């Protein structure tokens, strides 16, 4: 130590060079030989002192960099780590040194090496538990640090971003704590405005716009906003904001004393708008106007959360004034671009709308000042250029109050719709137009909106191009028009027709000088066309008066619009031609529709092919289109080369064809004119190119060009194919089929039409399923293309030579493709004779063993076409033909699941299938056996195919009688499988041997099904009996061999393969024995045998060897389940079958054996529920489905919960995939069937219980009652859930008379336990309560369905009182839908099976229905379901179930007539506040009409008297529709 005594003095010596002093510092820091008291603290203070006193020590900038390098080095050394630095105490001046250095780096970021050392030193200090106090002790230091670090994070090309983000995370955490603990909130506000406002705004903008909301930056941005807004909007500043905003404008000094911080705040924002950022802000390439336009909406949103609505309105006005949107000015601020102004204003208006700041009623009471402000704001904003933010602003203002836009509605429509030519903002335009029409439809002011539209078109001074009508808007417009009242619909129709006549057609015929009149006429014609496309004139609710008015309007349109319009078209140019043709098409469709549904209107149409003057005559539908006029139009279209006009002409030709086919008195569809018209429509290209496949079309005729012309023609044919199908010739079907095969493919996720999407939809359309000729042509086109081609050889110039098997496959598929479609009168023998050649090839290819080929992508795509066709409904000949083709393809390819599935579908089709009369069944089964050994799962596609194949073979007597030799060989193979059991060393059986057991099981299954039929011919029964005897003998022999060596484990020991076979053997043997016993008893009774002879009948028993085998198998399975070695469905089904025959197996199923079975099975059920406590846990549902990514996405959890609860309602307990291979639920073959296995386990346990003697049965029932005790709900929920599931299965079983008495007694106790358990759920969260209540409610429903025989009247009422416990309001869709259905099932079971009990508690019953009704309306809200469209079907199902429940009240309508009116009042009040989804409303309205049927006129009058004014109008409209269209009046 002595040699380093003067080292510290040397470090402090000013005369020594700085470089040497820093080296000594580093040496002293690292060396253990240097002793200085508090060495590390002293050395850090010395280095920090050099930076603080740089002027005193005359340290240059270069020397400062060296000092920081030294400080960086020692701070990152081991001595300063968490382990070695816990005793270091440094002066707080180091913190100020770091903050000052960071600020210098902000202002002078050029020296990146210095910045790296400063940032690294700061990171060590701020992350250290022992050093961070020097930066976090003072609030001002933290604020300065946060200011500097946030600015450094936005520097371009910064190398220390990760380190800076880490520093920022720690600083934010410390700053939030210091900010909350600061006693002077005004000082915090001033510091935030002076130091943090601009840097934090810059950081939040840069990480969003430049780096995106990454996982690292998004939390930082939100935390910084939280710090900023916590300081700006502290509760202590509310009075300051109130004084400042109430003082008028921000610059007014009157009344805003003490508001200096707010003046600074808004002054800073104004300076940013003017480009003034201050000297202490980092210099980056950033547009501050963009930063501010993104910050103001967040600023306003935070302000809205803490202040009252009146002050929020003033803040909005102040911020609008800040960016130049002052009501007194006509244009926004010149410093801010109009696009930025629009986006900022749109975002702020959305915040105001979501916070419900603008209340129309209160504003009207106070003079409408807010309405004036918003109207002036709309006038300024909507005068700006149209882009996405323009539509968002207009949409927001419309949602706030349609009265804001009404004074400028003509300008809005003209600026935002009529003059729009490009479709880049089509989605925003669609949203705005849909909301506009929805709003006026809800207000019942559609005529007013149509007036606005027509006035805007007429008053426009611009040349109007074609209206942009996106498909979403068009569909919504049609829905709105369909929902209009009939009188309103025809009034608008007449108004549009009058507008066209008076304002446009007549002036044009008079040759008006208005050059834009033609373009305006096109727009009005488009509106009329869209309107007529949705008008509802073909409906049973249309009155005679409305129909008469519609007929008059049709005639008026023809004479006053269409005929003059075509006169203008022929006189003038082509400007109006597209409008005229499209309007004619819409008019023609409506005419055909009226003729189809109106007998009187149809009588005026005398259509016949004799009236056709030329092949393209359109006068059948359009009388005003004479031959001469049509020829002129045709020439114009041909000359223009316009594909869109040609498309419209083709549509008119199809209308004529449809009229001939639908209304012609002649049934000759082969008429020359008809066939020529079809030829023109079925004009498809012979070859489909890649350009054709990639082309898309938006559905508008004006957008048809050369590339998508094929798409439009194909769409036209597809949409009209249902009408043309019966008239298509074979040549037409072949052409269509070839085109379908060439265009089918993977569909792109786009809203536009393309060939693939149209073909895929056509493949699953009803017209394809019903047109067998088309199906035959499709498959004939498929077979040649499915043929495998030659693969590549070793040499690139040589192709591999085809093997004989592949050659036969190609030959067979080609032969199938060349066959003609079947005629309608062809017999089975005829088409089987045609297919004998192909069948022989199938037999040969299945017999050959060659290396399988892989299918190329095109073949896989063609197989998808077959999957979409209705193979199970094909004609027998086509099914056989398809089976042969798929068998050929399967013989030369690898195990393809798609081909296996298709073969299974064909065998499982409707009607008999004689395929194995021409295809060798022996060869096919042998091929299947070799194919089956690769997949040993019991539910694999191959094993399903084995089952269906055996079913077809067994049912075909001509085939099964020839299978004797094959069955004999199969029995020999089965006995060979157990031959190795006699050896000392047990060898594992091969998969091929396992597959033979599968085949034997399938044969036994279907043979025993046939043997159980009573009306079976004796010859056929003898054949089936012979097969059964052979197979059963082989299976018994194997079981006997296993019984001799029970300790040897082998694959053919009792498992799913062998037990499945043995189960069918035992079941049939027991049934035969039971029939024999009954026969002998009948004979004894008939012969009046005395009592001494009867014991001979009763002492009969099954075969001794069979009985011993049954006893052995049951004992083995009992031991396996008890030792948790696992069980499978086959074992459980065997036990269940044995228990069902317990009367015949008394020697096997003794009392001790049954009791042991019950214990092991109950233990297995309890363990399985213990492993899957999902439904009975009060905690939030986690892990319903395994999340491979570890995501906590709430939407996925909700979907998983919905599926799990639905499974519970279906009788299944949801399980995790990770638990499927638990000891209890593991199948020996490795398959995963958790739900079916659980159900089988429960059913088997119930069967075991029913086979017990009476004493044991009473004991088990007592245990079940105790297991449903409410106290177990929180401690042993697994035991309670297991008891409930076993109880349900027990109720569904076959009980003796004594057992039924005991079950009735136990049911009352269990039901009371259920009610007590439900009462304990009120303290749980909504979804948790629903999860626990659902199993109980479902069990209650099962008990109620047995009626008074199980539950008496007094006890059944308990179920009714348990329903209100389930919290339906406020629950998520995933839990609400199953809960709603469960409650409806309870109420339905009560009214069906216990009507007298319901009539005694009508008020309680109605209260539960009201509970359901209100919840369905609230959850059926259109706005809520818009964000969760996957639950729409579930909500429609809930509404349908509620309607069904209300329909059950009709038999007791007299008793419910006095209370139905209350439900009507609840419905009316709810629908006034909620807009129901149309599908939900459609499902619910029939139930409401049932309530109106039940209520009498006096109750209705009373309801009208007490309803509020607005609600009364809603009820009147509904009641009017009911009395007019739905009320039964005594006549039809």
PDB file of C-alpha atoms in Angstrom, residues 500 525-526 528-530 532 554 557-558 561-567 569 576-592 618 621-626 629-630 633 648-649 651-656:
ATOM      1  CA  UNK A 500     -87.635  13.059 -65.021  1.00  0.00           C
ATOM      2  CA  UNK A 525     -82.050   8.006 -64.086  1.00  0.00           C
ATOM      3  CA  UNK A 526     -79.373   6.349 -61.935  1.00  0.00           C
ATOM      4  CA  UNK A 528     -84.476   5.975 -60.169  1.00  0.00           C
ATOM      5  CA  UNK A 529     -82.764   2.794 -61.269  1.00  0.00           C
ATOM      6  CA  UNK A 530     -81.269   2.236 -57.818  1.00  0.00           C
ATOM      7  CA  UNK A 532     -86.532   0.543 -58.443  1.00  0.00           C
ATOM      8  CA  UNK A 554     -95.190   1.117 -64.668  1.00  0.00           C
ATOM      9  CA  UNK A 557     -92.769   5.126 -66.891  1.00  0.00           C
ATOM     10  CA  UNK A 558     -93.180   3.358 -70.201  1.00  0.00           C
ATOM     11  CA  UNK A 561     -90.067   8.272 -69.533  1.00  0.00           C
ATOM     12  CA  UNK A 562     -88.720   5.297 -71.462  1.00  0.00           C
ATOM     13  CA  UNK A 563     -90.361   5.919 -74.823  1.00  0.00           C
ATOM     14  CA  UNK A 564     -89.380   9.637 -74.979  1.00  0.00           C
ATOM     15  CA  UNK A 565     -85.949   8.771 -73.599  1.00  0.00           C
ATOM     16  CA  UNK A 566     -85.235   6.376 -76.473  1.00  0.00           C
ATOM     17  CA  UNK A 567     -86.492   9.032 -78.848  1.00  0.00           C
ATOM     18  CA  UNK A 569     -81.226   8.615 -77.727  1.00  0.00           C
ATOM     19  CA  UNK A 576     -78.013   8.964 -72.623  1.00  0.00           C
ATOM     20  CA  UNK A 577     -77.774   5.474 -74.096  1.00  0.00           C
ATOM     21  CA  UNK A 578     -76.327   3.749 -71.027  1.00  0.00           C
ATOM     22  CA  UNK A 579     -78.909   5.378 -68.734  1.00  0.00           C
ATOM     23  CA  UNK A 580     -81.743   4.383 -71.051  1.00  0.00           C
ATOM     24  CA  UNK A 581     -80.596   0.781 -71.341  1.00  0.00           C
ATOM     25  CA  UNK A 582     -79.971   0.362 -67.627  1.00  0.00           C
ATOM     26  CA  UNK A 583     -83.298   1.967 -66.739  1.00  0.00           C
ATOM     27  CA  UNK A 584     -85.026  -0.318 -69.236  1.00  0.00           C
ATOM     28  CA  UNK A 585     -83.394  -3.342 -67.629  1.00  0.00           C
ATOM     29  CA  UNK A 586     -84.547  -2.308 -64.147  1.00  0.00           C
ATOM     30  CA  UNK A 587     -88.047  -1.598 -65.433  1.00  0.00           C
ATOM     31  CA  UNK A 588     -88.123  -4.946 -67.228  1.00  0.00           C
ATOM     32  CA  UNK A 589     -87.048  -6.848 -64.107  1.00  0.00           C
ATOM     33  CA  UNK A 590     -89.794  -5.193 -62.094  1.00  0.00           C
ATOM     34  CA  UNK A 591     -92.297  -5.962 -64.820  1.00  0.00           C
ATOM     35  CA  UNK A 592     -91.392  -9.649 -64.847  1.00  0.00           C
ATOM     36  CA  UNK A 618     -87.245  -7.198 -77.347  1.00  0.00           C
ATOM     37  CA  UNK A 621     -90.895  -7.236 -72.495  1.00  0.00           C
ATOM     38  CA  UNK A 622     -90.250  -3.736 -73.838  1.00  0.00           C
ATOM     39  CA  UNK A 623     -93.065  -2.737 -76.266  1.00  0.00           C
ATOM     40  CA  UNK A 624     -91.569   0.712 -76.820  1.00  0.00           C
ATOM     41  CA  UNK A 625     -88.429  -0.871 -78.344  1.00  0.00           C
ATOM     42  CA  UNK A 626     -89.704  -1.498 -81.844  1.00  0.00           C
ATOM     43  CA  UNK A 629     -85.640   1.603 -82.944  1.00  0.00           C
ATOM     44  CA  UNK A 630     -83.761  -1.416 -81.666  1.00  0.00           C
ATOM     45  CA  UNK A 633     -79.593   1.321 -80.948  1.00  0.00           C
ATOM     46  CA  UNK A 648     -76.647  -3.882 -71.065  1.00  0.00           C
ATOM     47  CA  UNK A 649     -78.013  -5.036 -74.411  1.00  0.00           C
ATOM     48  CA  UNK A 651     -79.181  -8.099 -70.193  1.00  0.00           C
ATOM     49  CA  UNK A 652     -82.235  -6.978 -72.174  1.00  0.00           C
ATOM     50  CA  UNK A 653     -81.935 -10.058 -74.380  1.00  0.00           C
ATOM     51  CA  UNK A 654     -81.895 -12.264 -71.293  1.00  0.00           C
ATOM     52  CA  UNK A 655     -85.045 -10.546 -70.075  1.00  0.00           C
ATOM     53  CA  UNK A 656     -86.799 -11.514 -73.264  1.00  0.00           C
TER      54      UNK A 656
END
